[in-house]
CSV table of N, CA and C in Angstrom, one decimal:
chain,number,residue,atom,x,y,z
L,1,UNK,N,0.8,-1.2,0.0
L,1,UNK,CA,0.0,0.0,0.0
L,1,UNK,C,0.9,1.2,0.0
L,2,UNK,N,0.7,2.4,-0.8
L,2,UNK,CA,1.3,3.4,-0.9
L,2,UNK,C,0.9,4.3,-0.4
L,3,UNK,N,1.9,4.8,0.5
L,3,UNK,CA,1.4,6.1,1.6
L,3,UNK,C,2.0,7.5,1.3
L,4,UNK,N,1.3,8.2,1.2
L,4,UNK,CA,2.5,9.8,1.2
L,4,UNK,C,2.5,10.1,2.5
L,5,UNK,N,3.8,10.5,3.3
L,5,UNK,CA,4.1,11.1,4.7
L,5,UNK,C,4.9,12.3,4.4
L,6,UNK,N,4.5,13.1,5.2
L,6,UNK,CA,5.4,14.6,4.9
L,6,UNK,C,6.8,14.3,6.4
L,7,UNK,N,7.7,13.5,6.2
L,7,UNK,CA,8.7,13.1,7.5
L,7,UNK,C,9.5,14.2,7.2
L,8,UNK,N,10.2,14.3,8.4
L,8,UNK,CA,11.5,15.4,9.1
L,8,UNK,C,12.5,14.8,8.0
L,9,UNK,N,12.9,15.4,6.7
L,9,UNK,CA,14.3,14.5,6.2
L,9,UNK,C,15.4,14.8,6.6
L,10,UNK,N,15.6,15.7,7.7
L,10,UNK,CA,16.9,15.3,8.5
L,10,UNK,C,16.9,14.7,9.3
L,11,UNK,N,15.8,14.1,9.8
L,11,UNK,CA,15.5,12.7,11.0
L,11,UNK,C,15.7,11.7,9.9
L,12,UNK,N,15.3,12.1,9.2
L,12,UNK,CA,15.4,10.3,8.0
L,12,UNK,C,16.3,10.7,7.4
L,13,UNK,N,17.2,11.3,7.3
L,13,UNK,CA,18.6,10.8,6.7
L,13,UNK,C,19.5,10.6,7.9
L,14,UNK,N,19.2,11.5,9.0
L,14,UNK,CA,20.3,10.7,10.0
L,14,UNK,C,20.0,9.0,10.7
L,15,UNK,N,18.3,8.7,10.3
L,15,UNK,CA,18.3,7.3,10.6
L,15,UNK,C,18.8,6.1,10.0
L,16,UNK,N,18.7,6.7,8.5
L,16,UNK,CA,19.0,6.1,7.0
L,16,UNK,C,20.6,6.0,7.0
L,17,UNK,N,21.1,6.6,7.6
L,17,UNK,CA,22.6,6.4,7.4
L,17,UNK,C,23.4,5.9,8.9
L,18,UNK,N,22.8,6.4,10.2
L,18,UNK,CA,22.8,5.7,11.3
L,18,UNK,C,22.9,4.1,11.6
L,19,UNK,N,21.9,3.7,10.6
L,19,UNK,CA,21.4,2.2,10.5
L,19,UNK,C,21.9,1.3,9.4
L,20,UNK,N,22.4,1.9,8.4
L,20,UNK,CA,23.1,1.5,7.5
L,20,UNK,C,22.6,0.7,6.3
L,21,UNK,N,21.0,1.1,6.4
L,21,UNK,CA,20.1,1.1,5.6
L,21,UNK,C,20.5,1.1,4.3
L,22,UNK,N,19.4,0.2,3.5
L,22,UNK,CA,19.6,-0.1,1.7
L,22,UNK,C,18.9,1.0,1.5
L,23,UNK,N,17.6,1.1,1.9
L,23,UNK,CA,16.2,2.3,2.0
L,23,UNK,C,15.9,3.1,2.5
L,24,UNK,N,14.9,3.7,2.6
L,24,UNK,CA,14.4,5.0,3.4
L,24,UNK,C,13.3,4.3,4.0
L,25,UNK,N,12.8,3.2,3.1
L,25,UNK,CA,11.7,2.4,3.6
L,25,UNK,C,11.8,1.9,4.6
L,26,UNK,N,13.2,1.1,4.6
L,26,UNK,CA,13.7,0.0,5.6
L,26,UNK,C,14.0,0.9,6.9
L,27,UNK,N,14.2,2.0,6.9
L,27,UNK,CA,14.4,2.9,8.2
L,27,UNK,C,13.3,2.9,8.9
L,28,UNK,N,12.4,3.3,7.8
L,28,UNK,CA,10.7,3.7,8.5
L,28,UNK,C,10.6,3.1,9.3
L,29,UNK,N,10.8,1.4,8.7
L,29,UNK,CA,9.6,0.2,9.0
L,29,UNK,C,10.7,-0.3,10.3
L,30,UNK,N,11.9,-0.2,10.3
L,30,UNK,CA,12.5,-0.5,11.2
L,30,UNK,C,12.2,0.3,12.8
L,31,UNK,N,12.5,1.8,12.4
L,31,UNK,CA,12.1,3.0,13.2
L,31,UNK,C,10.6,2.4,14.1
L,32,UNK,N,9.6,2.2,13.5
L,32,UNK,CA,8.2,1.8,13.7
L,32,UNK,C,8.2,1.0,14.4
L,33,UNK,N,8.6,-0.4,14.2
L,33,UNK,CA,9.3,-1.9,14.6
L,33,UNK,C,9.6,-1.6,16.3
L,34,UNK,N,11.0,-0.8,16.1
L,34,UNK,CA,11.9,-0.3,17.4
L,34,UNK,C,10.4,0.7,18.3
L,35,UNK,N,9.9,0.7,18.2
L,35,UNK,CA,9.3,2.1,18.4
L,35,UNK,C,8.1,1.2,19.1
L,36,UNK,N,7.4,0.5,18.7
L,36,UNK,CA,6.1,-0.5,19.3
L,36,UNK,C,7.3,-1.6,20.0
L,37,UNK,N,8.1,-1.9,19.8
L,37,UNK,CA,8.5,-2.5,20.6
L,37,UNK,C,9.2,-2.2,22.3
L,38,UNK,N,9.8,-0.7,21.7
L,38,UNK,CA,9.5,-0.3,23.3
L,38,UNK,C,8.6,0.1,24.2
L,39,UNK,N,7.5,0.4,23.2
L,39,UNK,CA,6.0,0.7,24.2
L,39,UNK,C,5.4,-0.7,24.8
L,40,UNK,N,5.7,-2.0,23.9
L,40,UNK,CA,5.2,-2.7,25.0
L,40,UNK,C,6.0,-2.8,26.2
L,41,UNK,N,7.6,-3.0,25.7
L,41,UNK,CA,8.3,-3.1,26.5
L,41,UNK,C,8.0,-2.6,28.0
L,42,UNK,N,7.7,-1.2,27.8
L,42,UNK,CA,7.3,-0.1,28.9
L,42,UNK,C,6.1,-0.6,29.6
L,43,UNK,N,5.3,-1.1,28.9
L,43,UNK,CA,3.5,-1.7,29.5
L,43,UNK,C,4.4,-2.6,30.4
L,44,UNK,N,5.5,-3.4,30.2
L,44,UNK,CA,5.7,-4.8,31.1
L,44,UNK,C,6.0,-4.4,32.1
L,45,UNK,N,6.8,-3.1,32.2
L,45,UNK,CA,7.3,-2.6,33.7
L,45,UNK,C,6.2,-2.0,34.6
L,46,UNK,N,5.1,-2.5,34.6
L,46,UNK,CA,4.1,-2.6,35.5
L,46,UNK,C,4.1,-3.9,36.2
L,47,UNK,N,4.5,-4.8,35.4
L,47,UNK,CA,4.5,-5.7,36.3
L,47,UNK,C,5.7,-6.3,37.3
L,48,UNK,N,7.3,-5.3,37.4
L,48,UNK,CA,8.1,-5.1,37.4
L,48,UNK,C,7.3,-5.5,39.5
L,49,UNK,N,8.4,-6.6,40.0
L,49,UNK,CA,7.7,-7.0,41.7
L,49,UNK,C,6.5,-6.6,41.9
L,50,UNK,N,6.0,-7.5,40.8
L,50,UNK,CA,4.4,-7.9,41.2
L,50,UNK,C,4.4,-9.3,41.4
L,51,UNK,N,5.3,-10.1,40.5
L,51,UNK,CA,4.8,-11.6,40.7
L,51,UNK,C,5.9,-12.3,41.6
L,52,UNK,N,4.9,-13.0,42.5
L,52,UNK,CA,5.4,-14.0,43.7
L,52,UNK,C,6.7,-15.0,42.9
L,53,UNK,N,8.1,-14.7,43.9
L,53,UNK,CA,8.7,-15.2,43.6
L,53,UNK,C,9.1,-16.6,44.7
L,54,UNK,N,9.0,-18.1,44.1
L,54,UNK,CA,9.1,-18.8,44.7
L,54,UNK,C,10.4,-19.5,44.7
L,55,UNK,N,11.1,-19.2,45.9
L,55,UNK,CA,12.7,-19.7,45.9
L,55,UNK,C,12.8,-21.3,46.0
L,56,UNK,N,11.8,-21.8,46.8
L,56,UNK,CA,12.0,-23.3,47.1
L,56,UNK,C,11.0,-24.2,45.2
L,57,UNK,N,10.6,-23.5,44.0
L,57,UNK,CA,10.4,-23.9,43.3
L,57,UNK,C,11.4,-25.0,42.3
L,58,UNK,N,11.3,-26.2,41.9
L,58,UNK,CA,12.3,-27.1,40.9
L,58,UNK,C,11.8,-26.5,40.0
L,59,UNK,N,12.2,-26.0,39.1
L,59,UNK,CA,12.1,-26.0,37.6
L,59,UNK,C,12.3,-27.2,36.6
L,60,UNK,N,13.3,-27.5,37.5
L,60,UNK,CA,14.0,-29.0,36.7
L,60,UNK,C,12.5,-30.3,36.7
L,61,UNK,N,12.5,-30.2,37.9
L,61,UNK,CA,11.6,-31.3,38.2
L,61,UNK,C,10.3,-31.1,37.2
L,62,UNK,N,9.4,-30.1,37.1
L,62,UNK,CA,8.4,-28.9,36.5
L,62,UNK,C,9.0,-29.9,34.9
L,63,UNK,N,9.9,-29.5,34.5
L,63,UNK,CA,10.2,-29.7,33.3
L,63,UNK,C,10.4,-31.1,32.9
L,64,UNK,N,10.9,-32.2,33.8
L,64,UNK,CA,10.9,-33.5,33.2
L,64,UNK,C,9.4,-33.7,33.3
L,65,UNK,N,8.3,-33.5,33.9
L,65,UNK,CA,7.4,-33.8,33.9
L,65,UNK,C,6.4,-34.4,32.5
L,66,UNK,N,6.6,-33.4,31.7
L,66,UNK,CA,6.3,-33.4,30.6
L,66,UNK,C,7.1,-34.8,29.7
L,67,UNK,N,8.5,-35.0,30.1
L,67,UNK,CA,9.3,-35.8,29.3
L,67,UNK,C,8.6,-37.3,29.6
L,68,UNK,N,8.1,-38.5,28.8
L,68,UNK,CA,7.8,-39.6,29.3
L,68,UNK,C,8.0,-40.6,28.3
């Protein structure tokens, strides 16, 4: 799909050359990519000591379980 964007082209040539980009495309989509991936990122640090940590838990044990 073909989009017209009016972008900062001194933000996109410093990303385009920053990144070492073939495209201007591949900056966008990359930019965009990096960019939703830190906003979830950021939603998770809500849950930053929230969940019960169980020291006397096996993991090991947990995991052969499955194995039979």
């Amino acid at each position: 799909m073909a989009t017209n964007l009016n972008i900062d082209i001194k933000l996109l040539d410093e990303a385009y050359q920053i990144g070492n980009f073939k495209t201007k495309k591949e900056a966008v989509n990359v930019a965009l990519k990096e960019y939703i991936q830190r906003h979830k990122q950021k939603d998770m640090l809500k849950f930053l000591n929230k969940v019960d940590f169980d020291k006397n838990y096996d993991y090991k044990k947990a995991r052969n379980r499955w194995i039979e």
